[in-house]
Amino acid sequence: METLRSGWLTRGDKAKEFELRFAEKIGARYAIAVNSATSALHLALDAIGVTRGDEVLVPTMTFAATAEVVVHLGAKPVLLDCLEENLCVDPAGIEEKITPRTKAIMPVHFAGYPCEMDQICDIASRNGLKVIEDAAHALPTRYRDRLIGTIGDVTCFSFYASKTITTGEGGMLVTHSEPIAKRARMMSMHGLSRDAWDRFVTESRQYEILDAGYKYNLSDIAASLGVVQLDRCEELLEMRTIRANRYYELLQDVREITLPTVSSYARHSWHLFLLKLDLDRLRIGRDDFLRQMNDRRIEATVHYRPLHLNPYYQTVWGYTPEDFPVATDVYERILSIPLYPSMSEQQQERVARAVRDIVEANRK
Ligand SMILES: *Cc1c(COP(=O)(O)O)cnc(C)c1O
C-alpha cells in the first residue's frame, strides 16, 4: 500500500531495497531485480558473452526456460543427462560434451536439491567455462556450508507464483562479478547508460543507448511483495520442511514408491516433492497413476518432460530418447504431489491415502 500510495510504481527505491536485502540474505555482492528468472538467465548468458555459434551445457531434466535463452542468443543448447537419485545433472557426463565452442554450464537445482557444485565448478574451471545456476527452485537451498547464490558466476532465482517466495512474476540475478552486474543491469533497461536510480538521485534526464537491450526490470509494486516475502523466507522453508517430513512418515513404508533422498551436506528448499514409482511392482504406468490422483481431485503433476523428449528439441536439434537414458527412464516414473506452506495435516493425509489406495488397487 505504501508503494501504491507513493505514486512511484516502478523504477524507484523499492526495487533497490529488494535488491540490497536479497544480496545481504544470500551473501552476494550484486543482486539485480528483474521481471522473471527467464529474463535473469537471458541477461546472465549475455553478460558472460554467449553469442552466435557458441555452445552452452544444459541439463535435459529442466523447465523450458533454462535452454530457450541459449537459443535466443543464437547459441546451441547441448543437453546433459541426470542422476537417477535426485534428477540433478550427472557430473560424470559433462566433460565429454565440452568442445572449443562451449562457453558455460547451467546447473539446475532440481526441486530445490543442490547439484554437485564442487565437481561442477572443478570441471568448469579446468575447462574455462562459466557456471550459470538456474536456482528457480533453490531459495534458500544450501550446498555444504554455502547458500545457493554464492557459488557459481551468476545465479538466477524465480519469484513466479508457484516458487518458494513470490512477487507474482519476478526474478533476481545474483553475482560476485562487477562487470557481469554492470552489463546485466544496463541490458535489463534497454541498454541505457543510466538506470532509474541514478536518474532519481541526480534528477538528470540524460542517457545514451549503449546496446540493444531488453525491458526486464522488476516493478516497485512487485518488489514491495518481494521485500515482505524475503523476510518470511526461512519461516516458509520451515513450514515446507515440516510437511516434507510428514510425507516421509505417511509414505515411507510403501514399497512401490521411492521418496526423495537428501544427503547430509544438503539443505533442500522443498519447492517440489517428487515420488518415483517402481513400475515393476505396479500394473499401471505413471500416466494412469496421475489420472487416478487427479480423479480424486488431487493436483499431482509431472516435473518435467525432459527437453529431449519434446518436439522442438527433437526436430530442430535432433535429440532422440536414447541420447539420455537416465532421464528418459526416470521420466516414465516420476510425479510431484502437492506441498505448500499452508497445507494442513488432513490435506496431506488425503494425498497419502490416495497414493496408498492407488498402489493397493494396482499392485502386481
Ligand atoms: C520456473 C522456472 C524457471 C523460470 O522462472 P520464471 O520466473 O517463471 O521465468 C526457470 N527454470 C526453472 C527450473 C523453473 O522451474
PDB file of C-alpha atoms and ligand atoms in Angstrom, residues 36-39 41 62-63 65-66 108 134 136-137 158-160 163 169-170 304, ligand 1:
ATOM      1  CA  SER A  36      11.366 -13.257 -14.278  1.00  0.00           C
ATOM      2  CA  ALA A  37      14.039 -15.884 -13.788  1.00  0.00           C
ATOM      3  CA  THR A  38      13.915 -16.417 -17.534  1.00  0.00           C
ATOM      4  CA  SER A  39      14.966 -12.773 -18.001  1.00  0.00           C
ATOM      5  CA  LEU A  41      19.052 -16.333 -17.263  1.00  0.00           C
ATOM      6  CA  THR A  62      14.563 -28.928 -16.564  1.00  0.00           C
ATOM      7  CA  PHE A  63      11.855 -26.455 -17.446  1.00  0.00           C
ATOM      8  CA  ALA A  65      13.282 -21.565 -19.690  1.00  0.00           C
ATOM      9  CA  THR A  66      16.823 -22.830 -18.991  1.00  0.00           C
ATOM     10  CA  VAL A 108      19.551 -26.642 -12.255  1.00  0.00           C
ATOM     11  CA  ASP A 134      19.271 -21.918 -12.533  1.00  0.00           C
ATOM     12  CA  ALA A 136      14.428 -21.088  -9.760  1.00  0.00           C
ATOM     13  CA  HIS A 137      13.669 -23.850  -7.222  1.00  0.00           C
ATOM     14  CA  SER A 158      12.453 -17.008  -9.639  1.00  0.00           C
ATOM     15  CA  PHE A 159       9.583 -15.351  -7.815  1.00  0.00           C
ATOM     16  CA  TYR A 160       6.898 -16.846 -10.037  1.00  0.00           C
ATOM     17  CA  LYS A 163       8.005 -20.752  -6.300  1.00  0.00           C
ATOM     18  CA  GLU A 169       6.070 -12.728 -11.533  1.00  0.00           C
ATOM     19  CA  GLY A 170       9.680 -11.807 -10.838  1.00  0.00           C
ATOM     20  CA  TYR A 304       9.228 -32.252 -16.150  1.00  0.00           C
TER      21      TYR A 304
HETATM   22  C1  LIG B   1      10.039 -21.537 -13.016  1.00  0.00           C
HETATM   23  C2  LIG B   1      11.343 -21.915 -13.631  1.00  0.00           C
HETATM   24  C3  LIG B   1      12.080 -21.029 -14.431  1.00  0.00           C
HETATM   25  C4  LIG B   1      11.527 -19.736 -14.910  1.00  0.00           C
HETATM   26  O1  LIG B   1      11.121 -18.877 -13.915  1.00  0.00           O
HETATM   27  P1  LIG B   1      10.262 -17.572 -14.338  1.00  0.00           P
HETATM   28  O2  LIG B   1      10.458 -16.656 -13.174  1.00  0.00           O
HETATM   29  O3  LIG B   1       8.851 -18.040 -14.495  1.00  0.00           O
HETATM   30  O4  LIG B   1      10.826 -17.053 -15.590  1.00  0.00           O
HETATM   31  C5  LIG B   1      13.331 -21.389 -14.860  1.00  0.00           C
HETATM   32  N1  LIG B   1      13.852 -22.599 -14.552  1.00  0.00           N
HETATM   33  C6  LIG B   1      13.174 -23.491 -13.808  1.00  0.00           C
HETATM   34  C7  LIG B   1      13.831 -24.794 -13.480  1.00  0.00           C
HETATM   35  C8  LIG B   1      11.890 -23.189 -13.333  1.00  0.00           C
HETATM   36  O5  LIG B   1      11.204 -24.093 -12.636  1.00  0.00           O
END
